[in-house]
Coordinates of C-alpha atoms in Angstrom, one line a residue:
M1 CA -7.6 -13.1 31.1
N2 CA -6.6 -14.5 28.0
E3 CA -2.5 -15.4 27.4
E4 CA -0.6 -16.5 24.4
T5 CA 2.9 -17.8 23.9
D6 CA 4.9 -16.2 21.7
S7 CA 7.7 -17.4 19.5
S8 CA 10.5 -17.7 22.1
G9 CA 7.8 -19.6 24.4
K10 CA 6.9 -17.0 26.5
T11 CA 3.4 -16.0 27.9
T12 CA 2.3 -13.0 27.5
N13 CA -1.1 -10.6 28.6
N14 CA -4.4 -10.5 26.7
S15 CA -6.0 -8.4 28.6
S16 CA -5.7 -5.3 25.8
N17 CA -8.7 -3.8 25.4
R18 CA -7.8 -2.5 22.2
L19 CA -10.4 -1.7 19.5
A20 CA -10.7 -4.2 17.1
W21 CA -11.8 -4.5 13.3
D22 CA -15.3 -5.9 12.6
S23 CA -13.6 -8.5 9.9
R24 CA -11.0 -9.1 8.3
V25 CA -12.7 -7.6 4.8
Q26 CA -13.3 -4.3 6.6
Y27 CA -9.7 -4.2 7.4
L28 CA -8.5 -4.6 3.9
F29 CA -10.8 -2.5 2.5
M30 CA -9.6 0.3 5.1
V31 CA -6.0 -0.9 4.0
I32 CA -6.8 -1.1 0.4
A33 CA -8.5 2.5 0.4
Y34 CA -5.5 3.8 2.6
S35 CA -3.2 2.6 -0.1
V36 CA -4.8 2.6 -3.1
G37 CA -5.7 6.5 -2.6
L38 CA -6.1 9.8 -4.7
S39 CA -2.1 9.8 -5.3
N40 CA -2.6 7.1 -7.7
I41 CA -4.8 9.2 -10.0
W42 CA -3.7 12.4 -9.2
R43 CA 0.4 11.8 -8.7
F44 CA 1.5 8.9 -10.6
P45 CA -0.2 9.6 -14.1
Y46 CA 1.7 13.0 -14.2
L47 CA 4.8 11.7 -12.4
T48 CA 4.5 8.7 -15.2
Q49 CA 4.4 12.0 -18.0
R50 CA 7.4 14.0 -16.8
H51 CA 9.5 11.2 -16.6
G52 CA 9.4 9.2 -19.9
R53 CA 6.1 7.5 -20.0
G54 CA 5.7 3.6 -19.8
A55 CA 10.1 4.1 -18.8
F56 CA 8.5 5.4 -15.8
L57 CA 6.4 2.1 -15.1
I58 CA 10.1 0.2 -15.0
P59 CA 11.7 2.1 -11.8
Y60 CA 8.5 2.2 -10.1
L61 CA 8.1 -1.7 -10.4
I62 CA 11.4 -2.4 -9.3
M63 CA 11.2 0.2 -6.5
L64 CA 7.9 -1.6 -5.6
I65 CA 9.5 -5.1 -5.2
I66 CA 12.6 -4.1 -3.5
E67 CA 11.1 -1.1 -1.0
G68 CA 7.6 -0.9 -1.2
M69 CA 7.2 -4.6 -0.5
P70 CA 9.2 -5.3 2.3
L71 CA 8.1 -2.3 4.4
L72 CA 4.7 -3.1 3.8
Y73 CA 5.3 -6.3 5.0
L74 CA 7.2 -5.3 7.8
E75 CA 5.1 -2.7 9.0
L76 CA 2.0 -4.4 9.3
A77 CA 3.9 -7.2 10.5
I78 CA 5.0 -5.3 12.8
G79 CA 1.8 -3.5 14.1
Q80 CA -0.3 -6.4 14.3
R81 CA 2.5 -8.7 16.8
M82 CA 2.9 -5.8 19.0
R83 CA -0.9 -4.4 19.2
K84 CA 0.2 -0.9 19.7
S85 CA 0.7 2.7 18.0
C86 CA 3.2 3.9 15.4
V87 CA 5.1 5.7 18.4
A88 CA 4.7 3.0 20.8
V89 CA 5.7 -0.1 18.5
W90 CA 9.5 1.4 17.9
N91 CA 9.6 2.4 21.5
Q92 CA 9.1 -1.1 22.8
L93 CA 11.3 -2.4 20.3
N94 CA 14.4 -0.4 21.8
P95 CA 14.5 2.5 24.0
F96 CA 16.4 4.5 21.5
L97 CA 14.6 3.9 18.3
G98 CA 11.1 6.3 20.3
G99 CA 11.9 8.9 18.0
L100 CA 10.8 7.1 14.9
G101 CA 7.7 6.5 15.8
M102 CA 7.9 10.6 16.5
A103 CA 9.0 11.3 12.8
S104 CA 6.8 9.4 11.3
V105 CA 3.6 11.0 13.3
F106 CA 5.2 14.6 12.5
C107 CA 5.4 13.6 8.8
T108 CA 2.5 12.3 8.4
F109 CA 0.9 15.5 10.0
I110 CA 2.7 18.0 7.8
I111 CA 1.9 16.0 4.5
S112 CA -2.3 15.9 5.8
I113 CA -1.9 18.9 5.8
Y114 CA -1.4 19.7 2.0
F115 CA -2.5 16.4 0.9
N116 CA -6.5 17.4 2.4
F117 CA -5.9 20.9 0.6
V118 CA -6.1 18.5 -3.0
T119 CA -9.4 17.4 -1.8
T120 CA -10.4 21.5 -1.4
W121 CA -10.1 22.3 -4.9
I122 CA -11.7 18.8 -5.4
Y123 CA -14.7 20.3 -3.2
F124 CA -14.9 24.0 -5.3
Y125 CA -15.3 22.0 -8.6
I126 CA -17.8 19.7 -7.2
F127 CA -20.0 22.9 -6.2
H128 CA -19.4 24.3 -9.8
S129 CA -20.3 21.1 -11.2
F130 CA -24.0 21.7 -10.2
Q131 CA -24.5 24.0 -13.5
S132 CA -26.2 23.4 -16.7
S133 CA -23.4 24.6 -18.6
L134 CA -20.0 24.0 -16.6
P135 CA -18.1 27.3 -16.0
W136 CA -15.0 25.9 -17.7
S137 CA -16.0 25.1 -20.8
T138 CA -16.4 28.4 -22.4
C139 CA -13.8 31.6 -21.9
P140 CA -15.5 34.8 -20.3
T141 CA -16.6 37.6 -22.8
S142 CA -16.8 41.7 -22.6
I143 CA -18.1 44.2 -24.8
T144 CA -15.8 46.3 -26.4
N145 CA -17.1 49.0 -29.0
N146 CA -20.2 47.3 -29.0
Q147 CA -18.4 44.1 -29.8
T148 CA -18.3 40.8 -27.9
V149 CA -14.4 40.2 -27.2
V150 CA -13.1 37.0 -25.4
E151 CA -10.6 37.8 -22.6
P152 CA -6.9 37.4 -24.6
E153 CA -5.8 35.5 -21.8
C154 CA -8.3 32.4 -21.7
E155 CA -8.6 32.2 -25.7
I156 CA -5.0 31.6 -25.5
S157 CA -4.7 29.2 -22.8
G158 CA -8.0 27.9 -23.1
A159 CA -11.4 27.7 -20.9
A160 CA -10.3 24.7 -18.8
S161 CA -6.8 26.0 -17.9
Y162 CA -8.2 30.1 -17.4
F163 CA -10.5 28.4 -15.3
W164 CA -8.1 26.7 -13.2
Y165 CA -5.6 29.1 -12.7
R166 CA -7.8 32.1 -12.3
K167 CA -10.9 31.5 -11.0
T168 CA -9.8 28.2 -8.8
L169 CA -6.5 29.6 -7.6
N170 CA -6.4 33.0 -8.6
I171 CA -2.9 32.5 -8.9
S172 CA -0.5 35.2 -7.8
P173 CA 2.7 35.7 -10.0
G174 CA 5.2 34.2 -7.6
I175 CA 6.0 32.4 -4.2
D176 CA 6.5 35.7 -2.7
D177 CA 3.1 37.8 -3.4
P178 CA 0.8 36.0 -1.3
G179 CA -2.4 37.7 -3.3
G180 CA -4.6 38.1 -0.3
M181 CA -7.3 35.1 0.7
R182 CA -9.5 33.4 -1.4
L183 CA -12.9 33.4 0.2
K184 CA -14.5 30.4 -1.7
L185 CA -11.6 28.4 -1.3
L186 CA -11.2 29.2 2.2
A187 CA -15.1 28.2 2.7
C188 CA -14.1 24.7 0.8
H189 CA -11.2 24.3 3.2
L190 CA -12.7 24.8 6.2
G191 CA -16.0 22.2 5.0
S192 CA -13.3 19.4 3.9
W193 CA -11.7 19.3 7.2
A194 CA -15.2 19.5 9.0
V195 CA -16.4 16.6 6.7
L196 CA -13.2 14.6 7.7
Y197 CA -13.5 15.1 11.1
L198 CA -16.5 13.9 10.9
C199 CA -16.2 11.0 8.9
V200 CA -12.9 10.0 11.7
S201 CA -14.1 11.2 14.9
K202 CA -15.5 7.9 16.5
G203 CA -12.1 5.9 15.3
I204 CA -11.9 3.0 13.4
K205 CA -15.7 2.3 14.1
S206 CA -16.6 4.9 11.6
S207 CA -14.2 5.5 9.2
G208 CA -14.2 1.8 8.5
K209 CA -17.6 1.4 7.7
V210 CA -17.0 4.5 5.1
A211 CA -14.1 2.4 3.8
Y212 CA -16.3 0.2 1.7
I213 CA -17.4 3.4 0.0
T214 CA -13.9 4.8 -0.7
T215 CA -12.9 1.7 -1.8
L216 CA -15.6 0.1 -4.0
L217 CA -16.8 3.7 -5.6
P218 CA -13.7 5.0 -6.9
L219 CA -13.2 1.2 -8.6
L220 CA -16.5 1.8 -10.1
V221 CA -16.4 5.0 -11.5
I222 CA -12.8 4.3 -12.7
I223 CA -14.2 1.2 -14.8
I224 CA -17.2 3.5 -15.8
F225 CA -14.4 6.0 -17.4
F226 CA -12.3 3.7 -18.7
I227 CA -15.4 2.3 -20.9
K228 CA -16.7 5.8 -21.6
G229 CA -12.8 7.0 -22.0
M230 CA -12.4 3.8 -25.1
T231 CA -15.5 4.7 -27.0
M232 CA -14.2 8.5 -27.4
R233 CA -11.6 9.3 -30.5
G234 CA -7.7 9.4 -29.7
A235 CA -8.0 6.9 -26.8
I236 CA -6.0 4.5 -28.3
E237 CA -3.2 7.0 -29.1
G238 CA -3.4 8.1 -25.3
I239 CA -2.8 5.0 -23.9
K240 CA 0.0 4.0 -27.0
Y241 CA 1.3 7.3 -25.9
M242 CA 1.7 6.0 -22.2
F243 CA 3.3 3.1 -23.1
T244 CA 5.8 4.7 -25.6
P245 CA 8.9 4.4 -23.5
E246 CA 11.8 7.2 -23.4
L247 CA 14.4 5.1 -22.0
S248 CA 16.9 8.1 -21.1
D249 CA 14.7 9.2 -18.2
I250 CA 15.6 5.8 -16.5
L251 CA 19.5 7.5 -16.2
D252 CA 17.6 10.3 -14.0
I253 CA 18.2 10.1 -10.5
Q254 CA 15.3 12.3 -10.3
T255 CA 13.3 9.6 -11.8
W256 CA 14.2 7.1 -9.1
L257 CA 13.7 9.3 -6.7
D258 CA 10.2 9.8 -7.5
A259 CA 9.6 6.4 -8.2
S260 CA 10.6 5.7 -4.7
S261 CA 8.3 8.0 -3.1
Q262 CA 5.6 7.3 -5.2
T263 CA 6.0 3.9 -3.8
F264 CA 5.5 5.7 -0.3
F265 CA 2.9 7.4 -1.3
S266 CA 1.0 4.6 -3.1
L267 CA 1.0 2.3 -0.2
G268 CA 0.9 4.2 2.4
M269 CA 4.6 3.7 4.3
G270 CA 6.2 5.4 6.7
F271 CA 3.1 7.5 7.9
G272 CA 1.8 4.8 10.8
G273 CA -1.1 4.1 9.4
L274 CA -0.2 1.0 8.1
I275 CA 1.2 -0.1 11.6
T276 CA -2.0 1.3 13.4
F277 CA -4.8 -0.5 11.2
A278 CA -2.7 -3.5 11.7
S279 CA -2.5 -3.4 15.6
Y280 CA -6.3 -4.0 16.1
N281 CA -6.6 -7.3 13.6
P282 CA -6.4 -10.2 15.9
I283 CA -3.0 -11.7 16.1
N284 CA -3.0 -14.8 13.5
N285 CA -4.4 -12.7 10.6
N286 CA -2.3 -13.3 7.4
V287 CA -0.1 -10.6 6.9
H288 CA 1.8 -11.9 4.3
K289 CA -1.0 -12.6 1.9
D290 CA -2.4 -9.3 2.8
T291 CA 1.3 -8.1 1.5
L292 CA 0.9 -9.9 -1.5
L293 CA -3.1 -8.5 -1.6
V294 CA -2.3 -4.8 -1.1
S295 CA 0.9 -4.6 -3.5
A296 CA -0.4 -6.4 -6.6
T297 CA -3.9 -4.7 -6.2
N298 CA -2.1 -1.0 -5.7
F299 CA 0.5 -1.8 -9.2
V300 CA -2.6 -2.7 -10.8
M301 CA -4.7 0.4 -10.0
A302 CA -2.1 2.9 -10.4
T303 CA -1.4 1.6 -13.9
F304 CA -5.7 1.3 -14.9
A305 CA -5.6 4.7 -13.3
T306 CA -3.2 6.3 -15.7
M307 CA -4.7 4.5 -18.7
V308 CA -7.7 6.1 -17.8
T309 CA -5.6 9.4 -17.5
F310 CA -3.6 9.0 -21.1
S311 CA -7.0 7.8 -22.9
I312 CA -8.5 11.0 -21.7
I313 CA -5.4 13.0 -23.1
G314 CA -5.5 11.0 -25.9
F315 CA -9.1 12.0 -26.8
K316 CA -8.4 15.9 -25.3
A317 CA -5.3 16.4 -28.0
T318 CA -7.7 14.6 -30.7
V319 CA -9.9 17.1 -30.1
M320 CA -7.3 20.0 -29.6
Y321 CA -5.6 18.5 -33.0
E322 CA -8.9 18.4 -35.0
K323 CA -10.1 22.1 -33.9
C324 CA -6.8 23.4 -34.9
I325 CA -7.2 22.1 -38.8
D326 CA -10.5 23.2 -38.5
H327 CA -9.1 27.0 -38.1
N328 CA -6.9 26.6 -40.7
I329 CA -9.9 25.2 -43.4
G330 CA -11.8 27.8 -42.5
L331 CA -8.6 30.7 -42.5
L332 CA -7.8 29.0 -46.1
N333 CA -11.4 29.3 -47.3
E334 CA -11.2 33.1 -46.5
V335 CA -7.6 33.8 -48.0
C336 CA -8.2 31.6 -50.9
S337 CA -11.8 33.6 -51.7
M338 CA -9.9 36.6 -51.2
Q339 CA -6.8 36.1 -53.5
N340 CA -6.0 34.8 -57.1
L341 CA -6.7 31.4 -57.5
T342 CA -3.8 31.0 -59.4
S343 CA -1.5 31.8 -56.8
K344 CA 0.8 29.0 -55.9
V345 CA -1.0 27.2 -52.4
C346 CA -4.9 28.2 -53.8
K347 CA -4.4 27.0 -57.7
G348 CA -6.7 24.2 -58.3
Y349 CA -8.7 25.0 -54.9
N350 CA -12.6 25.3 -55.0
T351 CA -13.3 27.1 -51.8
S352 CA -17.2 26.3 -52.5
E353 CA -16.9 22.7 -52.3
G354 CA -14.9 22.9 -49.0
L355 CA -11.8 21.0 -47.7
S356 CA -12.1 17.5 -45.4
R357 CA -9.5 17.2 -42.5
E358 CA -8.2 14.9 -44.4
T359 CA -7.6 16.4 -47.5
F360 CA -6.0 19.5 -45.6
E361 CA -3.1 16.9 -43.8
L362 CA -2.1 16.0 -47.2
S363 CA -2.2 18.7 -49.1
F364 CA -1.8 21.6 -46.8
L365 CA -0.3 20.6 -43.7
D366 CA 3.7 20.8 -44.7
K367 CA 2.7 24.7 -46.2
I368 CA 1.6 26.2 -43.2
S369 CA 4.6 28.9 -43.6
E370 CA 3.6 29.3 -47.1
L371 CA -0.1 30.2 -46.1
Q372 CA 1.3 32.2 -43.1
N373 CA 3.0 34.5 -46.0
M374 CA -0.6 35.3 -47.6
T375 CA -2.3 36.4 -44.3
S376 CA -2.1 39.8 -42.1
Q377 CA -1.1 39.9 -38.7
D378 CA -4.6 39.4 -37.5
Q379 CA -5.0 36.2 -39.1
V380 CA -2.7 33.3 -38.1
F381 CA -2.7 29.5 -39.4
K382 CA -2.0 27.5 -36.5
Y383 CA 0.8 24.5 -36.5
C384 CA -1.0 21.6 -36.0
S385 CA 0.7 18.4 -34.3
I386 CA -0.9 15.8 -32.4
Q387 CA 2.5 14.8 -30.6
E388 CA 3.1 18.1 -29.3
D389 CA -0.8 18.2 -28.0
L390 CA 0.0 14.6 -26.4
N391 CA 3.2 16.0 -24.5
K392 CA 1.3 19.3 -23.5
G393 CA -1.2 16.8 -22.0
V394 CA 0.0 17.1 -18.4
E395 CA 0.0 19.9 -16.5
G396 CA 1.7 18.7 -13.2
T397 CA -0.5 19.2 -9.8
G398 CA -3.6 20.6 -12.0
L399 CA -3.7 17.7 -14.0
I400 CA -7.0 16.4 -13.3
F401 CA -8.4 19.8 -13.0
I402 CA -7.4 20.9 -16.5
V403 CA -7.1 17.7 -18.8
Y404 CA -10.2 15.9 -17.1
A405 CA -12.1 19.2 -17.0
Q406 CA -11.5 20.1 -20.5
A407 CA -12.0 16.9 -21.5
I408 CA -15.4 16.4 -19.7
V409 CA -16.4 19.6 -21.7
E410 CA -16.3 17.2 -24.6
F411 CA -19.3 15.0 -23.6
G412 CA -22.0 17.4 -24.3
P413 CA -25.3 17.7 -22.7
S414 CA -24.3 15.5 -20.1
A415 CA -21.0 17.1 -19.2
P416 CA -21.9 18.5 -16.1
F417 CA -22.8 14.6 -14.6
W418 CA -19.9 13.1 -15.5
S419 CA -17.9 16.1 -14.0
L420 CA -19.6 15.7 -10.6
V421 CA -19.2 11.3 -10.7
F422 CA -15.3 12.0 -11.6
F423 CA -15.0 14.7 -9.2
I424 CA -16.6 12.6 -6.1
L425 CA -14.5 9.9 -7.0
L426 CA -11.1 11.8 -6.4
L427 CA -13.4 13.0 -3.2
S428 CA -13.5 9.5 -2.2
M429 CA -9.8 8.8 -3.1
G430 CA -8.4 11.6 -1.2
M431 CA -10.8 10.9 1.9
G432 CA -9.6 6.6 1.9
S433 CA -6.0 8.3 2.3
M434 CA -6.9 10.8 4.7
F435 CA -8.5 8.5 7.5
G436 CA -5.5 6.3 7.8
N437 CA -3.4 9.5 8.5
I438 CA -5.7 11.3 10.9
E439 CA -5.9 7.6 12.8
C440 CA -2.7 6.9 13.3
I441 CA -2.3 10.9 14.6
S442 CA -5.2 10.5 16.9
T443 CA -3.8 7.2 18.1
F444 CA -1.0 8.6 19.4
I445 CA -2.4 11.3 20.9
C446 CA -4.8 8.9 22.9
D447 CA -2.1 6.3 24.0
L448 CA -0.2 9.3 25.2
E449 CA -2.2 9.2 28.5
I450 CA -1.8 12.9 29.1
H451 CA -5.3 13.8 30.2
P452 CA -8.0 11.4 30.5
W453 CA -10.5 13.9 27.9
L454 CA -7.0 13.4 25.6
E455 CA -7.8 9.4 25.7
K456 CA -11.5 9.9 23.4
K457 CA -10.7 9.7 19.9
W458 CA -13.2 12.4 19.4
V459 CA -11.0 14.8 21.3
A460 CA -7.7 13.8 19.3
A461 CA -9.1 13.6 16.3
G462 CA -10.9 17.4 16.9
I463 CA -7.3 18.8 17.9
V464 CA -5.6 17.1 14.9
C465 CA -7.6 18.4 12.5
S466 CA -8.6 21.9 14.1
L467 CA -4.5 22.4 13.9
A468 CA -4.0 21.1 10.6
C469 CA -6.7 22.9 9.0
S470 CA -5.4 26.5 10.6
I471 CA -2.0 25.3 9.4
G472 CA -3.5 25.1 5.9
L473 CA -4.5 28.5 5.8
V474 CA -0.9 29.4 3.8
F475 CA -2.7 27.4 1.0
V476 CA -5.8 29.7 0.6
Q477 CA -3.7 32.4 -0.6
G478 CA -3.1 33.6 -4.2
S479 CA 0.5 32.0 -3.8
G480 CA -0.7 28.6 -2.1
F481 CA -0.5 26.7 -5.2
Y482 CA 3.3 27.2 -4.9
W483 CA 3.2 26.6 -1.1
L484 CA 1.6 23.2 -1.9
E485 CA 4.4 21.9 -4.5
L486 CA 7.1 23.0 -2.2
F487 CA 6.1 20.7 0.8
D488 CA 5.1 18.2 -2.1
S489 CA 8.6 18.3 -3.5
F490 CA 10.5 18.1 -0.2
L491 CA 8.2 16.9 2.5
G492 CA 6.5 14.2 0.7
T493 CA 10.0 12.4 -0.7
Y494 CA 13.1 12.9 1.9
P495 CA 11.6 12.6 5.4
L496 CA 9.4 9.4 4.2
I497 CA 12.6 7.6 2.4
L498 CA 14.2 8.2 5.7
V499 CA 12.1 7.0 7.5
G500 CA 11.6 3.9 5.3
L501 CA 15.7 3.6 5.9
V502 CA 15.7 3.8 9.5
E503 CA 12.7 0.9 9.8
S504 CA 14.5 -1.7 7.9
V505 CA 17.3 -1.2 9.5
A506 CA 15.7 -1.4 12.8
V507 CA 14.3 -4.1 12.0
G508 CA 16.9 -6.1 9.9
W509 CA 19.8 -5.0 12.4
I510 CA 18.3 -4.2 15.8
L511 CA 15.6 -6.8 16.1
G512 CA 17.1 -9.3 13.7
T513 CA 15.5 -10.9 10.7
E514 CA 15.7 -14.4 12.6
R515 CA 13.6 -12.7 15.0
F516 CA 11.3 -10.9 13.3
S517 CA 10.6 -14.7 11.3
D518 CA 10.0 -16.2 14.7
D519 CA 7.2 -13.6 15.3
I520 CA 5.6 -13.9 11.8
Q521 CA 6.0 -18.0 12.4
F522 CA 3.9 -17.4 15.7
M523 CA 1.4 -15.2 13.8
I524 CA 0.7 -16.5 10.4
G525 CA 2.6 -20.4 11.1
Y526 CA 5.0 -20.4 8.5
R527 CA 8.2 -18.3 8.3
P528 CA 8.6 -15.5 5.2
S529 CA 11.3 -16.5 2.6
V530 CA 15.0 -16.0 2.5
I531 CA 14.6 -13.0 -0.2
W532 CA 12.1 -11.2 2.2
K533 CA 14.9 -11.2 5.1
L534 CA 17.7 -10.4 2.6
A535 CA 15.6 -7.6 1.5
W536 CA 14.5 -6.2 5.2
K537 CA 18.3 -6.8 6.1
I538 CA 20.7 -5.5 3.0
I539 CA 18.7 -5.0 -0.2
T540 CA 15.9 -2.3 0.9
P541 CA 18.3 -0.3 3.5
I542 CA 21.4 -0.2 0.8
A543 CA 18.7 0.5 -2.3
L544 CA 17.4 3.8 -0.1
A545 CA 20.4 4.8 1.5
I546 CA 21.9 5.2 -2.4
L547 CA 18.7 6.7 -3.5
L548 CA 18.5 8.9 -0.7
V549 CA 22.5 10.4 -1.0
G550 CA 22.1 10.8 -4.7
S551 CA 18.7 12.8 -4.8
L552 CA 20.3 15.1 -2.8
I553 CA 23.7 15.3 -4.2
S554 CA 21.6 16.1 -7.5
K555 CA 18.9 18.3 -6.2
F556 CA 21.5 20.7 -4.0
S557 CA 23.5 21.3 -6.9
E558 CA 22.3 24.1 -8.5
P559 CA 19.8 26.4 -7.7
I560 CA 16.4 25.1 -6.6
T561 CA 13.7 26.4 -8.9
Y562 CA 10.1 26.3 -9.4
R563 CA 7.2 26.6 -11.8
V564 CA 5.3 30.7 -11.9
Y565 CA 2.1 30.9 -14.2
D566 CA 2.9 33.5 -16.1
R567 CA -0.5 35.5 -17.4
T568 CA 1.1 37.5 -20.7
T569 CA 1.7 33.6 -22.2
T570 CA -0.4 31.4 -20.1
Q571 CA 2.9 28.9 -19.4
M572 CA 4.5 27.9 -16.6
Q573 CA 8.0 29.4 -16.7
D574 CA 10.9 28.8 -14.1
M575 CA 12.1 31.1 -11.3
T576 CA 14.3 30.3 -8.5
Y577 CA 12.9 30.2 -4.5
P578 CA 13.1 33.1 -2.3
W579 CA 15.8 31.9 0.8
Y580 CA 13.0 32.4 3.3
A581 CA 10.3 29.6 1.4
L582 CA 13.6 27.4 1.8
L583 CA 14.0 27.9 4.9
I584 CA 10.7 27.0 6.3
C585 CA 10.8 24.3 4.5
A586 CA 14.1 22.8 6.2
L587 CA 12.3 23.1 9.5
L588 CA 9.7 21.5 8.4
V589 CA 11.8 18.8 7.4
L590 CA 14.3 18.9 10.6
S591 CA 11.1 19.1 12.7
S592 CA 10.4 15.5 11.8
L593 CA 13.6 14.2 11.4
L594 CA 15.2 15.6 14.8
W595 CA 12.8 13.0 16.6
L596 CA 15.2 10.3 15.7
P597 CA 18.5 11.6 17.2
G598 CA 16.4 13.6 19.7
V599 CA 14.5 10.8 21.4
A600 CA 17.1 8.5 21.2
L601 CA 19.6 11.7 23.4
A602 CA 17.1 12.2 25.6
R603 CA 16.8 8.7 27.2
K604 CA 20.1 8.2 26.9
L605 CA 20.2 11.3 29.3
G606 CA 17.3 10.2 31.0
L607 CA 15.3 13.4 30.7
L608 CA 12.2 11.2 28.5
R609 CA 9.5 9.0 29.6
Y610 CA 6.7 7.8 27.6
K611 CA 4.1 4.6 28.7
S612 CA 2.3 3.3 26.3
K613 CA -1.6 3.1 27.3
H614 CA -1.9 -0.5 25.7
T615 CA -0.7 -3.8 26.6
S616 CA 1.0 -5.8 24.0
T617 CA -0.6 -9.4 23.3
A618 CA 3.3 -10.1 21.9
V619 CA 6.0 -9.0 23.2
P620 CA 9.1 -9.1 21.3
H621 CA 12.0 -11.6 23.2
G622 CA 13.8 -10.4 25.7
D623 CA 12.1 -7.9 29.0
R624 CA 12.6 -4.6 27.2
D625 CA 11.6 -1.1 28.7
A626 CA 8.6 0.2 27.0
N627 CA 8.4 2.9 29.0
L628 CA 10.1 6.4 27.1

């Protein structure tokens, strides 16, 4: 039996048979794969666009420093010190904090349900990439009166947008119209959970090895796409557009809320996965260095991935602008050849010589209204603006499935290859994040000691994946897109921020920063600086509290709306949520948060008991009861 001495001089037992990482490298790869996940290329770019582009980087960096890094350090340190699941850690810290771990687990479970559905869409696109011509490269046509007619909706929206809304989602008119099950999405949904289960069924021994792939492959593919993107026309304009800030957006409370929630998503805080991963570490692993490394990697990867995205957006906007100019040149040739060349607009224009884009921009771009007066209703000169095309570059949740898909088409004959590479990249990033979520939940079930069978990781993981897959069927409907955005708007923000707030209060005030620093010194040989102590005790909890209260006031001070797809205009329109949708969302939020007061009250009344399966290698100061 091994023994260790903690920072208070106590001798603690190290007889735990808890699983351990094969190496520190494997652990770091798993944490980075978990932290630097799909949200950095799916969520971060459209939040950057929505909140002033370069201006969004300012609140994001501030929130990363004052909340992200302190909470990351806190979760890694406390998990490594106690070597327990995310629930058992808080039970041992204080009996009345048992609900914090439960809230984290349930929040992780609910978020996992909708987050993994993004991989369902990715599988759908991967399967459609195995074609010589990508199905979103052209609009569908029909034969009417012996003439080939392009689908009007597709002609207005574009082939990539049409494929996303009408073929992938087959989206309904609103959240109150289920629209029925989408069978192809259902098959992808079942397959995505099956693959995930196979990867996590044996615990960290299986998912830890897969993490090498889910960390290195995204980095490699992003670098390839960056090199490819920089060779395309308009890429530099897209990157300039990204770093051109709209500073007025910094004054919007929603900008700070989204920056805060993105910090939680990017680093994986509040989910419990980081605590679980750290619990498999040797006691002397340097968590301080891990915090700095993971935080820096996250910020660099998020910014780099967003640059790649905006280079693609710049290319896409340039192509759209050139097509718009070419359309107008062709129409001008037609109009001027049919009318008197002595007319004001056509005078001196030789239609046989043609017209370059540069010449049209100089001579005719500001005369679109005059040109329009010369045409019939069937002939329309378009107003061309590369700035407007850049502004339309990000489509919210559908960013990667519209912008990237449309840009990849322009790669020419190699488009199917690049499509396959890109969506495999997204899949690996999504699975890297999901490994930690399922590992946290299944470890909690194993630690409950309810039944010997439930202590087997493959059984616990099977229960989690089966239940999540069943609930996730709501997203397979025609209205599933709206439900997913509802979940992301509420469940991906408020519960996580509240969990982070309580965690910082628990360590900063209940355990105490000095005692926590003693345990960190015991692990890594030196104490954290006063800046970390101030963050845990004052800066982080105050910032999160202000943000939480301010965002709630801003959110509920006016009717809560969502965006619905209008098939006539092919644009997203605002619509008010029905009462039952908000009620369901509120119940899901409360299902996570009510554990905080609920467990504390149950302990006070002596109604609830919990005993962790594993013995900690390091018990915090004092003889605290670890049973709940």
